[in-house]
Amino acid sequence: MPENLLLYQTEIIKAILETFMMVGASVLAAIIVGLPVGTLLYSTQKGRLAENRYIYIVVSLIVNSIRSFPFLLLVVFLIPFTRLLLGTAIGTTAAMVPLAIIAIAHYSRLVEQSLLDVPRGVIEAAKSMGASVSDIIVKFLFVEARSGLVLGLTTSTISFISYSTIMGVVGGGGIGDFAIRYGYQQFKTDLMMYMIIIMIILVQSIQIIGTTIAQKIDKR
Amino acid sequence: MIELHNVSKKYEQFTAIDHVTISIQSGEIFGLIGPSGAGKSTLLRLINLLEIPDSGTVNVDGQILTQLSQTALYKARKSIGMIFQHFNLLANKTVYDNINISLKLANYPKEQRRERVEECLRFVALENMRDSYPRQLSGGQKQRVAIARALANKPRILLCDEPTSSLDPTTTAEILAVLQSINNTLGVTIVIVSHEMNVIKSICERVCVLADGQVYETVGIVPKGVKSINRHPQTFVDELQRGEQSDA
């Protein structure tokens, strides 16, 4: 094993754990908040389940605005908010706040897209069976869109890994931060390469898992 | 008994249904026919309020649907079955679950659901397909699953929107026979929209001809019955050759 890897073993493991924590928080936020927000974007659209122009415009504007920020700027911009929320804007936990916010905005658009792919006929059949709006969403839309929702989450998760790499600016740590501080700033190019390899393995694994699950649950 | 009184439906500038009044007796097979754009499907959807009329009233078995609250309407729809041209099954659920979902929505007693699903599957002769997914079925089989789903909750009315329009003649006959037997054995009122004259003629007792969103005429007819179709390949050959001769 190359000596630099052994030498920095503890730091590397710590960095990997930090990345996992930050990405994990993003994924959770995406599922818990992003999925409902995406569903809201879908249902309030013209001609859909609960058409409401005003809600759609407002939610859509917020989501677009969040996504317009270069992520680095969003992190800096949110520092006062993070401090208000957690008492500090520095550290891995604090880094989760901007990550969660971008995660929600990112995934909600993908949710909206997947739901739009469900044929209108299925919804019409659901209505004819006396399904309420919430029945239609949970028992019909999510069932039919499930592989798209999983693939969307996979794409999102990979983006979250990328976003997490810049969290060094607020002391969030993580693999990206380690690669910059040791690999780039201390000229240990080999360490940087190792970090890139770890990232590649991570992204590959997530994509393979996501694709496999999506295929398994897709009976269309 | 279904009574639409003076119903109208507009989409922006286009008047889909223009002051239509029809009444459909319990237990009959009622047809709606007309050129495309005549408003057949819209009129059918006004019966279970999938389309909400701009004016007029819809009365189904004494219940004025146009006056119901949203929740009461959900409930009322559970006793009106509906099938569609493109079947509209859940592709990610098995045949069994596709039928079961309508029972779940209707809060059908849990311990009786399994039995009821099996019963419906037997009715459409698909017992051996219960664990298949729609993808694995032919068009005719999909439509029979849709019929089983529509029947599961023991509706008194079955609305059929172009039920055979994406099926071949043999399968069409098979589906029509199923609809006929639903009417005969279960006494379910059937309203069927079709642009195919043969379909209408073979099972309907009364037919409403629509044109430009209005009733052109309602006629009583004697249904011709469902003709079973000879599947023998020679019939195709014969027909092809016959065509050739008449062209020549």
Short mmCIF file of C-alpha atoms in Angstrom, two decimals:
data_model
loop_
_atom_site.label_atom_id
_atom_site.label_comp_id
_atom_site.label_asym_id
_atom_site.label_seq_id
_atom_site.Cartn_x
_atom_site.Cartn_y
_atom_site.Cartn_z
CA MET A 1 0.00 0.00 0.00
CA PRO A 2 1.39 3.45 -0.94
CA GLU A 3 2.86 5.14 2.12
CA ASN A 4 0.94 8.42 1.82
CA LEU A 5 -2.34 6.50 2.02
CA LEU A 6 -1.18 4.76 5.18
CA LEU A 7 0.20 7.94 6.64
CA TYR A 8 -3.08 9.82 6.24
CA GLN A 9 -5.31 6.81 6.91
CA THR A 10 -7.23 8.39 9.83
CA GLU A 11 -7.78 11.68 8.01
CA ILE A 12 -8.97 9.87 4.91
CA ILE A 13 -11.43 7.72 6.82
CA LYS A 14 -12.69 10.82 8.62
CA ALA A 15 -13.10 12.61 5.27
CA ILE A 16 -15.02 9.69 3.80
CA LEU A 17 -17.33 9.60 6.82
CA GLU A 18 -17.94 13.33 6.54
CA THR A 19 -18.85 12.95 2.89
CA PHE A 20 -21.23 10.13 3.78
CA MET A 21 -22.87 12.26 6.46
CA MET A 22 -23.31 15.24 4.18
CA VAL A 23 -24.59 13.23 1.25
CA GLY A 24 -26.79 11.15 3.56
CA ALA A 25 -28.41 14.28 4.94
CA SER A 26 -29.00 15.55 1.41
CA VAL A 27 -30.63 12.30 0.35
CA LEU A 28 -32.88 12.35 3.41
CA ALA A 29 -33.90 15.94 2.74
CA ALA A 30 -34.56 15.07 -0.90
CA ILE A 31 -36.87 12.21 0.06
CA ILE A 32 -38.64 13.81 3.01
CA VAL A 33 -39.12 17.30 1.56
CA GLY A 34 -38.13 17.10 -2.12
CA LEU A 35 -40.61 14.35 -2.95
CA PRO A 36 -43.63 16.24 -1.55
CA VAL A 37 -42.47 19.51 -3.12
CA GLY A 38 -42.04 17.79 -6.49
CA THR A 39 -45.47 16.24 -6.14
CA LEU A 40 -46.88 19.69 -5.39
CA LEU A 41 -45.18 21.09 -8.50
CA TYR A 42 -46.72 18.29 -10.54
CA SER A 43 -50.23 18.47 -9.13
CA THR A 44 -50.66 22.23 -9.22
CA GLN A 45 -49.76 22.41 -12.89
CA LYS A 46 -52.37 23.34 -15.47
CA GLY A 47 -54.74 20.47 -16.18
CA ARG A 48 -53.41 18.26 -13.37
CA LEU A 49 -54.84 16.89 -10.13
CA ALA A 50 -55.04 20.05 -8.04
CA GLU A 51 -54.47 22.82 -10.52
CA ASN A 52 -53.47 26.04 -8.76
CA ARG A 53 -51.62 28.63 -10.75
CA TYR A 54 -50.47 30.69 -7.80
CA ILE A 55 -49.02 27.85 -5.78
CA TYR A 56 -47.27 26.53 -8.87
CA ILE A 57 -45.73 29.88 -9.76
CA VAL A 58 -44.53 30.57 -6.23
CA VAL A 59 -43.05 27.11 -5.59
CA SER A 60 -41.53 26.95 -9.04
CA LEU A 61 -39.94 30.38 -8.59
CA ILE A 62 -38.39 29.39 -5.26
CA VAL A 63 -37.04 26.14 -6.68
CA ASN A 64 -35.62 27.91 -9.72
CA SER A 65 -34.03 30.64 -7.63
CA ILE A 66 -32.25 28.12 -5.41
CA ARG A 67 -31.02 26.29 -8.45
CA SER A 68 -29.82 29.53 -10.11
CA PHE A 69 -27.17 30.14 -7.44
CA PRO A 70 -23.70 28.88 -8.18
CA PHE A 71 -23.55 26.43 -5.27
CA LEU A 72 -20.54 28.08 -3.65
CA LEU A 73 -22.44 31.37 -3.49
CA LEU A 74 -25.51 29.65 -2.07
CA VAL A 75 -23.41 28.23 0.77
CA VAL A 76 -22.00 31.67 1.60
CA PHE A 77 -25.37 33.36 1.18
CA LEU A 78 -26.96 30.91 3.61
CA ILE A 79 -24.39 31.39 6.36
CA PRO A 80 -26.62 33.76 8.43
CA PHE A 81 -29.56 31.37 8.04
CA THR A 82 -27.49 28.37 9.08
CA ARG A 83 -26.19 30.28 12.09
CA LEU A 84 -29.72 31.22 13.06
CA LEU A 85 -30.79 27.60 12.76
CA LEU A 86 -27.87 25.80 14.43
CA GLY A 87 -25.99 28.54 16.27
CA THR A 88 -22.97 28.00 14.03
CA ALA A 89 -22.27 28.05 10.33
CA ILE A 90 -19.07 26.04 10.55
CA GLY A 91 -18.56 22.28 10.54
CA THR A 92 -20.01 19.17 8.98
CA THR A 93 -23.44 19.53 10.59
CA ALA A 94 -23.71 23.15 9.50
CA ALA A 95 -22.69 22.14 5.99
CA MET A 96 -25.77 19.94 5.82
CA VAL A 97 -28.07 22.98 5.76
CA PRO A 98 -27.15 24.39 2.32
CA LEU A 99 -26.77 20.82 1.04
CA ALA A 100 -30.27 19.91 2.19
CA ILE A 101 -31.70 23.02 0.55
CA ILE A 102 -30.11 22.40 -2.82
CA ALA A 103 -31.07 18.72 -2.50
CA ILE A 104 -34.74 19.60 -2.11
CA ALA A 105 -34.69 21.97 -5.07
CA HIS A 106 -32.77 19.51 -7.23
CA TYR A 107 -34.81 16.40 -6.53
CA SER A 108 -38.20 18.10 -6.61
CA ARG A 109 -37.74 18.95 -10.30
CA LEU A 110 -36.86 15.35 -11.08
CA VAL A 111 -39.91 14.14 -9.14
CA GLU A 112 -42.11 16.52 -11.11
CA GLN A 113 -40.66 15.16 -14.35
CA SER A 114 -41.16 11.51 -13.43
CA LEU A 115 -44.76 12.09 -12.38
CA LEU A 116 -45.49 13.87 -15.66
CA ASP A 117 -44.55 10.64 -17.43
CA VAL A 118 -47.42 8.70 -15.86
CA PRO A 119 -50.12 8.29 -18.52
CA ARG A 120 -53.20 10.41 -17.93
CA GLY A 121 -55.37 7.35 -18.57
CA VAL A 122 -54.19 5.74 -15.35
CA ILE A 123 -55.25 8.82 -13.40
CA GLU A 124 -58.59 8.84 -15.14
CA ALA A 125 -59.12 5.19 -14.21
CA ALA A 126 -58.22 6.01 -10.61
CA LYS A 127 -60.76 8.82 -10.55
CA SER A 128 -63.42 6.57 -12.03
CA MET A 129 -62.84 4.19 -9.11
CA GLY A 130 -63.58 7.01 -6.69
CA ALA A 131 -59.98 7.66 -5.67
CA SER A 132 -59.36 10.94 -3.84
CA VAL A 133 -56.43 13.17 -4.74
CA SER A 134 -54.24 11.65 -2.03
CA ASP A 135 -55.25 8.12 -3.09
CA ILE A 136 -54.27 8.96 -6.66
CA ILE A 137 -50.87 10.29 -5.61
CA VAL A 138 -49.93 7.47 -3.26
CA LYS A 139 -51.65 4.44 -4.80
CA PHE A 140 -51.36 5.28 -8.49
CA LEU A 141 -48.82 7.99 -9.34
CA PHE A 142 -46.02 6.83 -7.04
CA VAL A 143 -46.57 3.22 -8.05
CA GLU A 144 -46.38 3.94 -11.76
CA ALA A 145 -43.54 6.46 -11.49
CA ARG A 146 -41.45 4.51 -9.01
CA SER A 147 -38.56 3.55 -11.28
CA GLY A 148 -38.27 7.13 -12.53
CA LEU A 149 -38.28 8.35 -8.94
CA VAL A 150 -35.44 5.98 -8.06
CA LEU A 151 -33.41 6.94 -11.12
CA GLY A 152 -33.98 10.61 -10.32
CA LEU A 153 -32.78 10.08 -6.76
CA THR A 154 -29.70 8.33 -8.12
CA THR A 155 -28.88 11.27 -10.39
CA SER A 156 -29.52 13.66 -7.51
CA THR A 157 -27.32 11.70 -5.09
CA ILE A 158 -24.43 11.86 -7.51
CA SER A 159 -24.89 15.62 -7.79
CA PHE A 160 -24.97 15.86 -3.99
CA ILE A 161 -21.56 14.16 -3.83
CA SER A 162 -20.24 16.78 -6.18
CA TYR A 163 -21.84 19.59 -4.17
CA SER A 164 -20.40 18.18 -0.95
CA THR A 165 -16.84 18.54 -2.24
CA ILE A 166 -16.84 22.31 -1.83
CA MET A 167 -18.09 22.27 1.75
CA GLY A 168 -14.51 22.83 2.90
CA VAL A 169 -15.26 26.57 2.66
CA VAL A 170 -17.41 26.30 5.77
CA GLY A 171 -15.30 23.63 7.43
CA GLY A 172 -17.57 20.83 6.35
CA GLY A 173 -14.70 18.54 5.52
CA GLY A 174 -15.23 15.55 3.29
CA ILE A 175 -13.28 13.85 0.53
CA GLY A 176 -13.20 16.91 -1.72
CA ASP A 177 -11.88 19.13 1.04
CA PHE A 178 -9.19 16.59 1.89
CA ALA A 179 -8.13 16.38 -1.76
CA ILE A 180 -7.79 20.15 -1.98
CA ARG A 181 -5.98 20.69 1.31
CA TYR A 182 -3.55 17.80 1.14
CA GLY A 183 -3.46 16.85 -2.52
CA TYR A 184 -3.47 20.32 -4.05
CA GLN A 185 -2.25 22.75 -1.44
CA GLN A 186 0.48 20.45 -0.09
CA PHE A 187 1.44 19.20 -3.58
CA LYS A 188 0.70 15.56 -2.73
CA THR A 189 -0.66 14.85 -6.19
CA ASP A 190 -0.90 11.11 -5.49
CA LEU A 191 -3.28 11.77 -2.59
CA MET A 192 -5.47 13.86 -4.86
CA MET A 193 -5.54 11.05 -7.38
CA TYR A 194 -6.56 8.56 -4.70
CA MET A 195 -9.40 10.83 -3.64
CA ILE A 196 -10.57 11.10 -7.24
CA ILE A 197 -10.48 7.31 -7.51
CA ILE A 198 -12.56 7.00 -4.33
CA MET A 199 -15.09 9.45 -5.81
CA ILE A 200 -15.26 7.49 -9.05
CA ILE A 201 -15.86 4.24 -7.17
CA LEU A 202 -18.51 5.94 -5.05
CA VAL A 203 -20.35 7.40 -8.05
CA GLN A 204 -20.14 4.16 -10.01
CA SER A 205 -21.52 2.13 -7.11
CA ILE A 206 -24.41 4.51 -6.56
CA GLN A 207 -25.29 4.51 -10.25
CA ILE A 208 -25.15 0.71 -10.46
CA ILE A 209 -27.30 0.30 -7.35
CA GLY A 210 -29.80 2.89 -8.59
CA THR A 211 -30.08 1.43 -12.06
CA THR A 212 -30.44 -2.11 -10.72
CA ILE A 213 -33.21 -1.18 -8.31
CA ALA A 214 -35.01 0.88 -10.95
CA GLN A 215 -34.96 -2.04 -13.36
CA LYS A 216 -36.13 -4.49 -10.73
CA ILE A 217 -39.17 -2.49 -9.77
CA ASP A 218 -40.07 -1.53 -13.34
CA LYS A 219 -42.73 -3.94 -14.58
CA ARG A 220 -43.87 -1.79 -17.49
CA MET B 1 -81.61 4.74 -14.14
CA ILE B 2 -79.33 7.44 -15.53
CA GLU B 3 -80.75 10.80 -16.42
CA LEU B 4 -78.80 13.63 -17.93
CA HIS B 5 -80.90 16.74 -18.00
CA ASN B 6 -79.95 19.62 -20.24
CA VAL B 7 -76.22 19.14 -19.72
CA SER B 8 -73.65 21.29 -21.49
CA LYS B 9 -69.87 21.21 -21.50
CA LYS B 10 -67.55 23.77 -23.07
CA TYR B 11 -63.79 23.73 -23.50
CA GLU B 12 -62.72 27.31 -23.96
CA GLN B 13 -64.46 28.22 -27.23
CA PHE B 14 -65.44 24.69 -28.25
CA THR B 15 -68.84 23.36 -27.19
CA ALA B 16 -68.38 19.63 -26.66
CA ILE B 17 -71.87 18.92 -25.35
CA ASP B 18 -74.74 21.26 -26.09
CA HIS B 19 -77.88 20.99 -23.95
CA VAL B 20 -78.23 17.22 -24.05
CA THR B 21 -81.01 15.36 -22.28
CA ILE B 22 -80.95 11.56 -22.27
CA SER B 23 -82.31 8.90 -20.04
CA ILE B 24 -80.95 5.38 -19.76
CA GLN B 25 -83.06 2.61 -18.20
CA SER B 26 -81.70 0.26 -15.56
CA GLY B 27 -80.56 -3.01 -17.03
CA GLU B 28 -80.30 -1.92 -20.63
CA ILE B 29 -77.33 -1.81 -22.94
CA PHE B 30 -77.24 1.70 -24.28
CA GLY B 31 -75.01 2.77 -27.14
CA LEU B 32 -73.55 6.16 -27.99
CA ILE B 33 -72.34 6.52 -31.54
CA GLY B 34 -71.32 9.37 -33.81
CA PRO B 35 -68.40 10.71 -35.79
CA SER B 36 -65.23 11.67 -33.90
CA GLY B 37 -65.64 14.99 -32.19
CA ALA B 38 -69.36 14.44 -31.76
CA GLY B 39 -68.94 14.37 -27.99
CA LYS B 40 -69.50 10.67 -27.28
CA SER B 41 -66.67 10.24 -24.80
CA THR B 42 -67.39 13.56 -23.12
CA LEU B 43 -71.02 12.59 -22.67
CA LEU B 44 -69.99 9.26 -21.14
CA ARG B 45 -67.66 11.06 -18.72
CA LEU B 46 -70.47 13.34 -17.66
CA ILE B 47 -72.28 10.32 -16.24
CA ASN B 48 -69.67 9.72 -13.51
CA LEU B 49 -68.62 13.35 -13.46
CA LEU B 50 -65.11 12.71 -14.73
CA GLU B 51 -66.10 15.75 -16.73
CA ILE B 52 -68.07 18.26 -14.76
CA PRO B 53 -70.92 19.82 -16.74
CA ASP B 54 -71.06 23.60 -17.00
CA SER B 55 -74.82 23.41 -16.62
CA GLY B 56 -77.55 20.79 -16.30
CA THR B 57 -77.99 17.91 -13.86
CA VAL B 58 -76.78 14.33 -13.75
CA ASN B 59 -78.98 11.91 -11.89
CA VAL B 60 -77.81 8.34 -11.31
CA ASP B 61 -80.19 6.01 -9.53
CA GLY B 62 -81.95 8.89 -7.84
CA GLN B 63 -78.77 10.55 -6.67
CA ILE B 64 -78.10 13.96 -8.20
CA LEU B 65 -74.35 13.73 -8.73
CA THR B 66 -74.00 17.35 -9.76
CA GLN B 67 -75.07 18.41 -6.27
CA LEU B 68 -72.79 16.12 -4.29
CA SER B 69 -69.83 17.19 -2.20
CA GLN B 70 -66.41 15.97 -3.35
CA THR B 71 -66.35 13.11 -0.82
CA ALA B 72 -69.86 12.00 -1.65
CA LEU B 73 -68.92 12.03 -5.32
CA TYR B 74 -65.90 9.79 -4.64
CA LYS B 75 -68.29 7.40 -2.94
CA ALA B 76 -70.85 7.52 -5.74
CA ARG B 77 -68.20 6.76 -8.36
CA LYS B 78 -67.39 3.52 -6.57
CA SER B 79 -70.68 2.05 -7.72
CA ILE B 80 -70.13 3.08 -11.33
CA GLY B 81 -67.54 0.94 -13.11
CA MET B 82 -65.64 2.18 -16.12
CA ILE B 83 -63.42 0.68 -18.81
CA PHE B 84 -61.34 2.43 -21.44
CA GLN B 85 -59.96 2.03 -24.93
CA HIS B 86 -56.40 1.79 -23.63
CA PHE B 87 -57.33 -0.29 -20.56
CA ASN B 88 -55.50 2.05 -18.17
CA LEU B 89 -54.18 -0.70 -15.90
CA LEU B 90 -51.36 -0.09 -13.45
CA ALA B 91 -48.35 -1.48 -15.30
CA ASN B 92 -46.40 -1.96 -12.06
CA LYS B 93 -49.05 -4.08 -10.39
CA THR B 94 -50.02 -7.66 -11.01
CA VAL B 95 -53.41 -8.63 -12.40
CA TYR B 96 -54.49 -9.54 -8.87
CA ASP B 97 -53.42 -6.19 -7.40
CA ASN B 98 -54.98 -4.26 -10.25
CA ILE B 99 -58.35 -5.71 -9.31
CA ASN B 100 -57.72 -5.53 -5.59
CA ILE B 101 -57.02 -1.80 -5.72
CA SER B 102 -60.62 -0.96 -6.52
CA LEU B 103 -61.70 -3.03 -3.51
CA LYS B 104 -59.18 -1.26 -1.30
CA LEU B 105 -60.41 2.14 -2.46
CA ALA B 106 -63.96 1.11 -1.67
CA ASN B 107 -63.01 -0.18 1.79
CA TYR B 108 -64.30 -3.61 0.88
CA PRO B 109 -63.96 -5.88 3.96
CA LYS B 110 -60.37 -7.04 3.99
CA GLU B 111 -61.00 -10.72 4.63
CA GLN B 112 -63.38 -10.93 1.68
CA ARG B 113 -61.16 -9.19 -0.86
CA ARG B 114 -59.19 -12.21 -1.92
CA GLU B 115 -62.30 -14.22 -2.59
CA ARG B 116 -63.89 -11.36 -4.51
CA VAL B 117 -60.81 -10.84 -6.71
CA GLU B 118 -60.74 -14.56 -7.52
CA GLU B 119 -64.42 -14.49 -8.31
CA CYS B 120 -63.93 -11.60 -10.73
CA LEU B 121 -60.96 -13.33 -12.31
CA ARG B 122 -63.08 -16.42 -12.88
CA PHE B 123 -65.80 -14.31 -14.44
CA VAL B 124 -63.39 -13.03 -17.09
CA ALA B 125 -61.63 -16.41 -17.33
CA LEU B 126 -58.21 -15.20 -16.22
CA GLU B 127 -57.68 -17.25 -13.03
CA ASN B 128 -54.31 -18.47 -14.26
CA MET B 129 -53.02 -14.95 -14.93
CA ARG B 130 -53.40 -13.56 -11.42
CA ASP B 131 -49.67 -13.06 -10.84
CA SER B 132 -48.84 -11.73 -14.31
CA TYR B 133 -48.13 -8.09 -15.05
CA PRO B 134 -50.13 -6.23 -17.72
CA ARG B 135 -47.07 -6.19 -20.00
CA GLN B 136 -47.32 -9.96 -20.27
CA LEU B 137 -50.95 -9.91 -21.43
CA SER B 138 -52.56 -9.52 -24.84
CA GLY B 139 -54.88 -6.61 -25.52
CA GLY B 140 -57.97 -8.72 -24.99
CA GLN B 141 -56.66 -10.06 -21.70
CA LYS B 142 -55.83 -6.55 -20.52
CA GLN B 143 -59.35 -5.43 -21.29
CA ARG B 144 -60.72 -8.40 -19.36
CA VAL B 145 -58.59 -7.44 -16.35
CA ALA B 146 -59.98 -3.92 -16.67
CA ILE B 147 -63.49 -5.37 -16.76
CA ALA B 148 -62.78 -7.45 -13.67
CA ARG B 149 -61.45 -4.35 -11.93
CA ALA B 150 -64.55 -2.38 -12.89
CA LEU B 151 -66.84 -5.18 -11.66
CA ALA B 152 -65.04 -5.96 -8.42
CA ASN B 153 -66.98 -3.47 -6.43
CA LYS B 154 -70.34 -4.76 -7.72
CA PRO B 155 -71.37 -1.63 -9.62
CA ARG B 156 -74.86 -1.25 -11.03
CA ILE B 157 -73.56 0.62 -14.03
CA LEU B 158 -70.65 -0.05 -16.36
CA LEU B 159 -69.41 2.75 -18.60
CA CYS B 160 -67.41 1.60 -21.61
CA ASP B 161 -65.34 4.09 -23.58
CA GLU B 162 -64.42 2.57 -26.95
CA PRO B 163 -63.76 -0.76 -25.21
CA THR B 164 -62.88 -2.65 -28.38
CA SER B 165 -61.34 0.07 -30.52
CA SER B 166 -57.78 -1.11 -30.06
CA LEU B 167 -58.62 -4.80 -30.42
CA ASP B 168 -58.79 -7.11 -33.44
CA PRO B 169 -62.17 -8.52 -34.59
CA THR B 170 -61.79 -11.85 -32.78
CA THR B 171 -60.90 -10.20 -29.50
CA THR B 172 -63.63 -7.63 -30.02
CA ALA B 173 -66.18 -10.44 -30.19
CA GLU B 174 -64.72 -11.98 -27.04
CA ILE B 175 -64.99 -8.70 -25.11
CA LEU B 176 -68.51 -8.04 -26.38
CA ALA B 177 -69.53 -11.50 -25.21
CA VAL B 178 -68.18 -10.69 -21.75
CA LEU B 179 -70.09 -7.40 -21.67
CA GLN B 180 -73.23 -9.17 -22.83
CA SER B 181 -72.96 -11.72 -20.06
CA ILE B 182 -72.35 -9.03 -17.45
CA ASN B 183 -75.61 -7.48 -18.52
CA ASN B 184 -77.47 -10.80 -18.63
CA THR B 185 -76.20 -12.47 -15.50
CA LEU B 186 -75.51 -9.52 -13.23
CA GLY B 187 -78.15 -7.12 -14.52
CA VAL B 188 -75.60 -4.33 -14.82
CA THR B 189 -76.63 -1.34 -16.93
CA ILE B 190 -74.09 -0.84 -19.69
CA VAL B 191 -73.40 2.38 -21.55
CA ILE B 192 -71.06 1.87 -24.45
CA VAL B 193 -69.36 4.46 -26.62
CA SER B 194 -68.03 3.29 -29.93
CA HIS B 195 -67.40 4.54 -33.42
CA GLU B 196 -67.74 0.97 -34.73
CA MET B 197 -71.25 0.33 -36.01
CA ASN B 198 -70.84 -3.46 -35.69
CA VAL B 199 -70.05 -3.21 -32.01
CA ILE B 200 -73.09 -1.06 -31.35
CA LYS B 201 -75.40 -3.22 -33.47
CA SER B 202 -74.35 -6.48 -31.89
CA ILE B 203 -75.23 -5.75 -28.25
CA CYS B 204 -77.12 -2.46 -27.84
CA GLU B 205 -80.85 -2.22 -27.31
CA ARG B 206 -81.05 1.52 -27.68
CA VAL B 207 -78.63 3.79 -29.42
CA CYS B 208 -78.18 7.51 -29.26
CA VAL B 209 -76.65 9.10 -32.34
CA LEU B 210 -74.67 12.21 -31.49
CA ALA B 211 -73.61 15.00 -33.82
CA ASP B 212 -71.83 18.22 -32.90
CA GLY B 213 -72.48 17.77 -29.21
CA GLN B 214 -76.21 17.26 -29.64
CA VAL B 215 -78.53 14.27 -29.79
CA TYR B 216 -79.34 13.65 -33.43
CA GLU B 217 -81.69 10.76 -32.75
CA THR B 218 -82.21 7.91 -30.30
CA VAL B 219 -83.20 4.60 -31.87
CA GLY B 220 -84.36 1.33 -30.39
CA ILE B 221 -82.86 -1.71 -32.12
CA VAL B 222 -82.83 -5.46 -31.77
CA PRO B 223 -79.27 -6.49 -30.93
CA LYS B 224 -77.81 -8.82 -33.54
CA GLY B 225 -75.90 -10.78 -30.96
CA VAL B 226 -72.18 -11.38 -30.79
CA LYS B 227 -70.91 -13.37 -33.73
CA SER B 228 -68.12 -15.71 -32.87
CA ILE B 229 -65.43 -15.26 -35.43
CA ASN B 230 -63.73 -18.07 -37.26
CA ARG B 231 -60.05 -17.92 -36.47
CA HIS B 232 -59.01 -20.28 -39.22
CA PRO B 233 -56.18 -18.76 -41.30
CA GLN B 234 -58.01 -19.79 -44.45
CA THR B 235 -60.57 -17.06 -43.74
CA PHE B 236 -57.82 -14.45 -44.13
CA VAL B 237 -56.71 -16.02 -47.40
CA ASP B 238 -60.28 -16.12 -48.67
CA GLU B 239 -60.89 -12.55 -47.77
CA LEU B 240 -57.66 -11.36 -49.38
CA GLN B 241 -58.44 -13.16 -52.59
CA ARG B 242 -61.97 -11.95 -52.64
CA GLY B 243 -60.63 -8.40 -52.39
CA GLU B 244 -58.28 -9.03 -55.30
CA GLN B 245 -61.06 -10.23 -57.55
CA SER B 246 -63.34 -7.34 -56.80
CA ASP B 247 -60.49 -4.92 -57.44
CA ALA B 248 -59.73 -6.48 -60.79
#
